[in-house]
Short mmCIF file of C-alpha atoms and ligand atoms in Angstrom, two decimals:
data_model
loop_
_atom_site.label_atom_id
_atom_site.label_comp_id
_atom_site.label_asym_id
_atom_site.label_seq_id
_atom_site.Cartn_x
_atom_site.Cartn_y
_atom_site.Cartn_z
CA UNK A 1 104.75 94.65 98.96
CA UNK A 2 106.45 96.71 101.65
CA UNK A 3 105.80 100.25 101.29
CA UNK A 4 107.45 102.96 104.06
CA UNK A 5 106.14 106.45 103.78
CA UNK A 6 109.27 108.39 104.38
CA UNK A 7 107.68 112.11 103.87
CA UNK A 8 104.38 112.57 103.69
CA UNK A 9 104.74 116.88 103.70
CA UNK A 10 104.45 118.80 100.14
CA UNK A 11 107.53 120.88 98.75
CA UNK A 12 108.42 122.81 102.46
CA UNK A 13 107.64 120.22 104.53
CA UNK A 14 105.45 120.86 107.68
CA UNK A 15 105.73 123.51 109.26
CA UNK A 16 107.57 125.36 106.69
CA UNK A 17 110.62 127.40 107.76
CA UNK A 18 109.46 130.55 106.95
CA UNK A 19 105.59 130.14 107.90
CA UNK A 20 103.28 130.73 110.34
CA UNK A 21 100.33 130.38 108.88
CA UNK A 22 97.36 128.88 111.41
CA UNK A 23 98.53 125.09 110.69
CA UNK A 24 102.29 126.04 110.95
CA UNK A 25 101.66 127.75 114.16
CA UNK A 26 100.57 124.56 115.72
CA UNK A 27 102.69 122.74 114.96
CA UNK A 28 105.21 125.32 115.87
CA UNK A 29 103.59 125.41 119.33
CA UNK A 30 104.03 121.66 119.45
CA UNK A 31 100.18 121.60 119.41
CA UNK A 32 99.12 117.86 120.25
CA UNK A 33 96.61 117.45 116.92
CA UNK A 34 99.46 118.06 114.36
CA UNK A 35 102.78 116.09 113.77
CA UNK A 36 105.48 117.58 111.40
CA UNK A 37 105.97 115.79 109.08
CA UNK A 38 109.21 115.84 105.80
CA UNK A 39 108.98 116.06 102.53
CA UNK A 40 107.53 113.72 100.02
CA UNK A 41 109.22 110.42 99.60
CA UNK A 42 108.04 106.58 100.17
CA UNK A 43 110.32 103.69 100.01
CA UNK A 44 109.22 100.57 98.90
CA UNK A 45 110.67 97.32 99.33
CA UNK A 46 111.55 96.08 95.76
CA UNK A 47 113.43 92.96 96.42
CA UNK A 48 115.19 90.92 99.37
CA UNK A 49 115.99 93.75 101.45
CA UNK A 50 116.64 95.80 98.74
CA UNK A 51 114.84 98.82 99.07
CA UNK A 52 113.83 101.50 96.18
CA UNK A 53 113.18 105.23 97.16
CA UNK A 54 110.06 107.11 95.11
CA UNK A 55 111.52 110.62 94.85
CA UNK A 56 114.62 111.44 96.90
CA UNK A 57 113.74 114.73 99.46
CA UNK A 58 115.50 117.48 100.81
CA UNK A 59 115.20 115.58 104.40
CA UNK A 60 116.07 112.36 102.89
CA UNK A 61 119.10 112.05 105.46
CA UNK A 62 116.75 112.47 108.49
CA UNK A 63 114.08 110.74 106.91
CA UNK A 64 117.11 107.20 106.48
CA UNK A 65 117.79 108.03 110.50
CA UNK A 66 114.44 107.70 111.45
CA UNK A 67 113.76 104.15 109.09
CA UNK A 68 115.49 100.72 110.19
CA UNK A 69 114.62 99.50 107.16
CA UNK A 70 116.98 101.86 104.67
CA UNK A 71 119.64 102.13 107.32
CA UNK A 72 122.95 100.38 106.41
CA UNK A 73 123.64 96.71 106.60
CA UNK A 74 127.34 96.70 106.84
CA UNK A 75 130.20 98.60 106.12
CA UNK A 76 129.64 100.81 103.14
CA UNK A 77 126.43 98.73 102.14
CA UNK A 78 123.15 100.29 102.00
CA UNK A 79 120.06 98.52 101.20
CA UNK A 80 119.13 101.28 99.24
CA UNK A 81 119.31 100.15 95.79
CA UNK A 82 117.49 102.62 93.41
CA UNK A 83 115.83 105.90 93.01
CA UNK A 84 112.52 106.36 90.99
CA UNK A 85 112.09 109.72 90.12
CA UNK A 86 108.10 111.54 89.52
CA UNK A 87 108.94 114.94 88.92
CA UNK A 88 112.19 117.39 88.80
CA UNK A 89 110.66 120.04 91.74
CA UNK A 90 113.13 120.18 94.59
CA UNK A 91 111.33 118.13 97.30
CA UNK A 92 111.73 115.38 95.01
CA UNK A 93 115.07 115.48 93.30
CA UNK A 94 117.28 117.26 95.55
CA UNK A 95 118.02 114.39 97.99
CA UNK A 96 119.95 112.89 95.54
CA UNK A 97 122.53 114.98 96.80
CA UNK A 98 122.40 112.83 99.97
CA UNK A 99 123.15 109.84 98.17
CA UNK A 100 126.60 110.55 96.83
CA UNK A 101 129.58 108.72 98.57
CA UNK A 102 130.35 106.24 95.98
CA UNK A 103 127.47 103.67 96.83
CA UNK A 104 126.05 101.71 93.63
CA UNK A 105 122.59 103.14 92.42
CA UNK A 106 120.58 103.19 89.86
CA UNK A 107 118.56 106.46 88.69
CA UNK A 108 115.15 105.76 87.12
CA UNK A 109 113.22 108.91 85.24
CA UNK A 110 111.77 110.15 82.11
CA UNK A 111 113.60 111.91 79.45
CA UNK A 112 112.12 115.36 81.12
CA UNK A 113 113.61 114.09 84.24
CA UNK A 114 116.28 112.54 83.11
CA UNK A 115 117.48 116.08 81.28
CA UNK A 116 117.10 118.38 84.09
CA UNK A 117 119.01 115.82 86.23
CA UNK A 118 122.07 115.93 83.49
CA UNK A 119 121.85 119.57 82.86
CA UNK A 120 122.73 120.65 86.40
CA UNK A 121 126.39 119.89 87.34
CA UNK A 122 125.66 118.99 90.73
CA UNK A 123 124.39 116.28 90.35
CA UNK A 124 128.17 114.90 88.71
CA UNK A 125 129.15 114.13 92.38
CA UNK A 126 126.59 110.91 91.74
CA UNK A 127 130.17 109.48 90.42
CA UNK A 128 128.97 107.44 87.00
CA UNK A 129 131.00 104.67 87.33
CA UNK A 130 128.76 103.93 90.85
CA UNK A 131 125.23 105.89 90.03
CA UNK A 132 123.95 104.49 86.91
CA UNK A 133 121.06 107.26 85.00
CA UNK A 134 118.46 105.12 83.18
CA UNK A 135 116.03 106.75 80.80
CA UNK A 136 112.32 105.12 81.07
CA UNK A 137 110.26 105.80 78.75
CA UNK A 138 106.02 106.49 79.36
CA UNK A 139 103.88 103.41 79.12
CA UNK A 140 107.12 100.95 79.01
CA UNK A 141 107.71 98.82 82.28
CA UNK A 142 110.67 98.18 83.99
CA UNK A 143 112.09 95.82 86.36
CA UNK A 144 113.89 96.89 89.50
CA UNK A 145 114.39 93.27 91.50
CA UNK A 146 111.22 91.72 92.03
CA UNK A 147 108.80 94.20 91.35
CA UNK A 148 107.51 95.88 88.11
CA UNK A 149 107.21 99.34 87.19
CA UNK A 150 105.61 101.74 84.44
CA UNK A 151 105.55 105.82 84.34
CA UNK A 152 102.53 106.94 83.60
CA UNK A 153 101.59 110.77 82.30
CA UNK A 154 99.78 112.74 84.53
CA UNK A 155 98.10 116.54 83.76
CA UNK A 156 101.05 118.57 85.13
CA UNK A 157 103.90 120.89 84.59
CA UNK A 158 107.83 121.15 84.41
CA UNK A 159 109.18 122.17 87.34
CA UNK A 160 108.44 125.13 89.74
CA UNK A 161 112.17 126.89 88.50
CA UNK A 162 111.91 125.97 85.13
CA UNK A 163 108.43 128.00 84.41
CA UNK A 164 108.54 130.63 81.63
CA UNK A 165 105.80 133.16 80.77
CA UNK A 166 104.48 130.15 78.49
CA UNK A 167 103.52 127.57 80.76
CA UNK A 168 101.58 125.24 80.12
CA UNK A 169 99.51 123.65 83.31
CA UNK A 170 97.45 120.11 82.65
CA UNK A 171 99.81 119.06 79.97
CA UNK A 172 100.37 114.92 79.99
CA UNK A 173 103.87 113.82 79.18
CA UNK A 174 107.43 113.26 80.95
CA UNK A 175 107.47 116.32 83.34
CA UNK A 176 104.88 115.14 86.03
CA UNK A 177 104.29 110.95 85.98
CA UNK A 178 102.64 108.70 88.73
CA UNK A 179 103.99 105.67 89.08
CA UNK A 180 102.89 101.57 88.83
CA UNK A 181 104.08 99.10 90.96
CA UNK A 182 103.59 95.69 91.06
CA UNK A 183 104.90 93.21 93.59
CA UNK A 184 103.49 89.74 94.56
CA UNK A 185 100.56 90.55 92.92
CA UNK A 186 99.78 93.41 94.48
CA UNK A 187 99.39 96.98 93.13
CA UNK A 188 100.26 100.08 94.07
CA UNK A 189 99.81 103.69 92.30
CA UNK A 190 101.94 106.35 93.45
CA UNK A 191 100.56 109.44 92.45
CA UNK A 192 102.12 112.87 94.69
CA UNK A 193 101.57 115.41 92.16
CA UNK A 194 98.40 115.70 89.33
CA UNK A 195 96.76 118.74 88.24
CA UNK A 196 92.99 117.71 86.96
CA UNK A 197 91.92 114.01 87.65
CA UNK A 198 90.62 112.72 84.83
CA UNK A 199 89.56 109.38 82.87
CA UNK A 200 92.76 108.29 82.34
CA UNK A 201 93.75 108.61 85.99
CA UNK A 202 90.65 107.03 87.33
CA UNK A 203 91.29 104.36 84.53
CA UNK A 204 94.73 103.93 85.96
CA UNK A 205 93.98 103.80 89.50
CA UNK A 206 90.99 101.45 88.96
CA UNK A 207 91.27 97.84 91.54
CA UNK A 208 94.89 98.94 93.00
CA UNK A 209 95.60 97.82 96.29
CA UNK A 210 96.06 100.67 97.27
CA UNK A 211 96.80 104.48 96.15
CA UNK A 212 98.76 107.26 97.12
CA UNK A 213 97.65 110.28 96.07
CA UNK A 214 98.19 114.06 96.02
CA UNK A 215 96.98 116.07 98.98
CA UNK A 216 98.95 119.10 98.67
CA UNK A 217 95.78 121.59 99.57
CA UNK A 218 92.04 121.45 100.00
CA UNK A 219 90.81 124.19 99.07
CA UNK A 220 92.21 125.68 95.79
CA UNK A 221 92.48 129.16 97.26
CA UNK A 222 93.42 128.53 100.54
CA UNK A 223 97.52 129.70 100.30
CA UNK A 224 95.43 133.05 99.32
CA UNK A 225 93.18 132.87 102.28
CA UNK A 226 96.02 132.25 104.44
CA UNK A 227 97.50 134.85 103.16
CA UNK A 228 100.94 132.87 102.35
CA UNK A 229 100.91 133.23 98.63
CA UNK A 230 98.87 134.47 95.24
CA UNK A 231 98.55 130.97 93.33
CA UNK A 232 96.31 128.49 93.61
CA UNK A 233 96.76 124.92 94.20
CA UNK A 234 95.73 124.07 90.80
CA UNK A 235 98.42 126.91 89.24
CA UNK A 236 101.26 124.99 91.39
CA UNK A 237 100.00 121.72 89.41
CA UNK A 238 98.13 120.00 92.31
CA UNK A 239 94.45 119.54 92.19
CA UNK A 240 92.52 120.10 95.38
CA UNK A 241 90.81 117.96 97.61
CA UNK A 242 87.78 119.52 97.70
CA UNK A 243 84.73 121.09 95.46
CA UNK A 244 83.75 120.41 91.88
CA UNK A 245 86.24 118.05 90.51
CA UNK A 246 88.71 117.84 93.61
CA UNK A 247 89.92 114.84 94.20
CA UNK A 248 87.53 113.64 96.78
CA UNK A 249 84.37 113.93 94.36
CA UNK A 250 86.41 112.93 91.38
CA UNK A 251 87.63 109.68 93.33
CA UNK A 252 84.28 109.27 94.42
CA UNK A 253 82.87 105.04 93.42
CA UNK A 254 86.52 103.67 92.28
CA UNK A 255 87.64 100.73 92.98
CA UNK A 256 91.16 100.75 95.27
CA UNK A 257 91.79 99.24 98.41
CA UNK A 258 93.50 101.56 100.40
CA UNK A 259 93.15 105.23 99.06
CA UNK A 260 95.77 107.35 101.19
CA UNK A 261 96.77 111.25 100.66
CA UNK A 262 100.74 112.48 100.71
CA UNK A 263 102.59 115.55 99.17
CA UNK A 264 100.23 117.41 101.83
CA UNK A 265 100.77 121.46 102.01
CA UNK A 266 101.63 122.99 105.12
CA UNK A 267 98.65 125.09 104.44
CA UNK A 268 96.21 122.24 104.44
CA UNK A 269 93.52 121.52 107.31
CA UNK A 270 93.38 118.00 107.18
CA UNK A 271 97.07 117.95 108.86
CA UNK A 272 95.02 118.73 112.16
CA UNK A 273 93.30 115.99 113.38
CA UNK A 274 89.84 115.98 114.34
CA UNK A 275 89.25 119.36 112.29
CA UNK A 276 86.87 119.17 110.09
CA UNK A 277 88.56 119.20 106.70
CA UNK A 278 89.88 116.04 108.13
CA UNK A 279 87.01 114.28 109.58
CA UNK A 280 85.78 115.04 106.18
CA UNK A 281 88.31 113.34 104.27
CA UNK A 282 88.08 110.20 106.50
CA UNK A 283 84.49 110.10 106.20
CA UNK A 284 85.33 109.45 102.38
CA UNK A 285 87.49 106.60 103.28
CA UNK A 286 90.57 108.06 102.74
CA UNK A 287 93.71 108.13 105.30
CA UNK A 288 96.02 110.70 105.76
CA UNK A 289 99.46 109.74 105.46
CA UNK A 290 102.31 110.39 108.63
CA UNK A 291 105.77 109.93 108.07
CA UNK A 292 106.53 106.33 108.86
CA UNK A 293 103.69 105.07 107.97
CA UNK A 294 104.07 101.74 106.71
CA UNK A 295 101.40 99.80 104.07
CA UNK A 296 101.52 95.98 103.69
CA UNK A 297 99.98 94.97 100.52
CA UNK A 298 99.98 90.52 100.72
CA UNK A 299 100.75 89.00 97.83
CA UNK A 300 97.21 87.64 97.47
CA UNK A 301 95.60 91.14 97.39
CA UNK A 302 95.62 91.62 93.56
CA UNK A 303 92.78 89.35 93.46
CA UNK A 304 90.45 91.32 95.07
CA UNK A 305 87.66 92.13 92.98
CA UNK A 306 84.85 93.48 95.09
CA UNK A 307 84.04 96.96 95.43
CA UNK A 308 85.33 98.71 98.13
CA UNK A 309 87.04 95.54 99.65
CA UNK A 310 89.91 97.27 101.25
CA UNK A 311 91.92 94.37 100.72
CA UNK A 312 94.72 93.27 103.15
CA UNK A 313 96.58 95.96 105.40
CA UNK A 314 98.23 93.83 107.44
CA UNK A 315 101.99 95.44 108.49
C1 LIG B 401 105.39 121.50 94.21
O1 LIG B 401 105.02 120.33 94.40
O2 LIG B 401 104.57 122.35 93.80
C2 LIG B 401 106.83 121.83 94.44
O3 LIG B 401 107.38 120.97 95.36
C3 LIG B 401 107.08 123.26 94.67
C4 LIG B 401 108.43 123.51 95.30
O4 LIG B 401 109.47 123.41 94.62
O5 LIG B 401 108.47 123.79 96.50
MN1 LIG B 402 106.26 119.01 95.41
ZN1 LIG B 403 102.37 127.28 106.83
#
């Protein structure tokens, strides 16, 4: 399995247009221990050059002119084939928009998803006789070429413009979903966006080849502490790194090959490298995802067994 991470930035994207906090600033000032990174998207390749994007960003047009891979073949002929949707916040649906000019697709979300995408008129120049919607629902796979897929719920929320004085963080259902791919026999779990890690996401996660997983902010307070904004990372729906039951402790003895953070915050430290925060989070054996970065899962590496065999990375 061919995996490209096309943004590996939270909702924003690094540095944020509007920000300055102390890891925008460097990267403003072109500081040499932060890259900027887009916002959150990976592309995997599902079949014979047929390539399926996870989440559809905002930068999704820079984000096709800076990877070969999903550039076009020919005239009018994209290998981009399908779009697997994980939630309906902006930095994942709104690239979309990118995708119209009557080039065949096919939409994959849940019901949630699925309604939000219908509701908003938009999204009606994704001409239907080209752009195909399909429903999925949770727990039922699905094929797109040669790889297998299944939604999965994840403690979450509905969207950051469709909260009402009633909502309801940590819920599992259709709003927020990680994803399960399966290619070759290999095994990936695409996770950018979970509020509380839990059994059933451990469960879930347990002997992938590798994970990708939320790393929108490490501390839970730390938009306050920057001063950039009142909620905490666990009131946008995004569990924190750190302390009692962040992900690092709560991630702490499974069994996945590669375990790799994306959907990472402006705000957060471990976008500088060599800072603590981030020497601390690779001292835990996780990586820290750039854009580009590509993961090459061999067919063979669903066999692996042992724990904490990192299985095969070879690009
Ligand atoms: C999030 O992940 O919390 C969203 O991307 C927020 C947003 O819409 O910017
Ligand atoms: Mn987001
Ligand atoms: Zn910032």
């Amino acid at each position: 399995m061919r995996i490209v991470v096309l943004g590996s930035a939270a909702g924003g994207g690094f540095p944020q247009w509007n920000c300055r906090c102390p890891v925008c600033a460097l990267a403003w000032d072109r500081d040499p221990r932060v890259k900027p990174r887009t916002q959150s998207s990976i592309a995997i390749e599902t079949g014979d050059d047929r390539w399926t994007l996870f989440n559809a960003s905002p930068d999704l047009r820079s984000q096709i002119l800076a990877t070969p891979q999903i550039q076009p073949r020919g005239l009018r002929d994209s290998p981009i084939r399908s779009v697997v949707l994980t939630n309906g916040d902006v930095d994942h649906v709104d690239g979309l928009i990118t995708l119209r000019e009557r080039s065949p697709l096919t939409i994959y979300a849940t019901s949630e998803i699925s309604a939000i995408i219908d509701a908003n008129p938009v999204y009606g120049v994704l001409a239907k006789d080209v752009v195909a919607r399909r429903t999925v629902d949770l727990g039922a796979t699905f094929q797109i070429d040669d790889t297998t897929i299944e939604f999965f719920g994840v403690p979450g929320k509905v969207p950051l413009y469709m909260e009402t004085e009633s909502l309801k963080i940590g819920d599992v259902g259709g709003d927020t979903v990680g994803v399960d791919v399966r290619k070759g026999g290999s095994r990936l779990v695409y996770i950018p966006g979970c509020a509380v890690v839990n059994d059933d996401v451990r469960a879930r996660v347990e002997g992938a080849d590798a994970l990708l997983f939320d790393g929108t902010v490490f501390e839970d307070d730390e938009m306050q502490r920057a001063g950039v904004g009142v909620k905490t990372g666990r009131r946008m729906g995004h569990v924190p790194l750190s302390g009692a039951g962040g992900s690092l402790e709560e991630f702490k003895g499974v069994n996945v090959g590669r375990k790799i953070y994306i959907h990472i915050n402006n705000t957060n430290p471990i976008l500088i490298e060599g800072s603590p925060q981030r020497q601390a989070v690779e001292a835990a054996g996780w990586e820290v995802s750039e854009d580009g970065l590509e993961v090459a899962l061999s067919d063979a590496a669903g066999t692996r067994h042992a724990h904490g065999d990192r299985g095969s990375t070879a690009a």
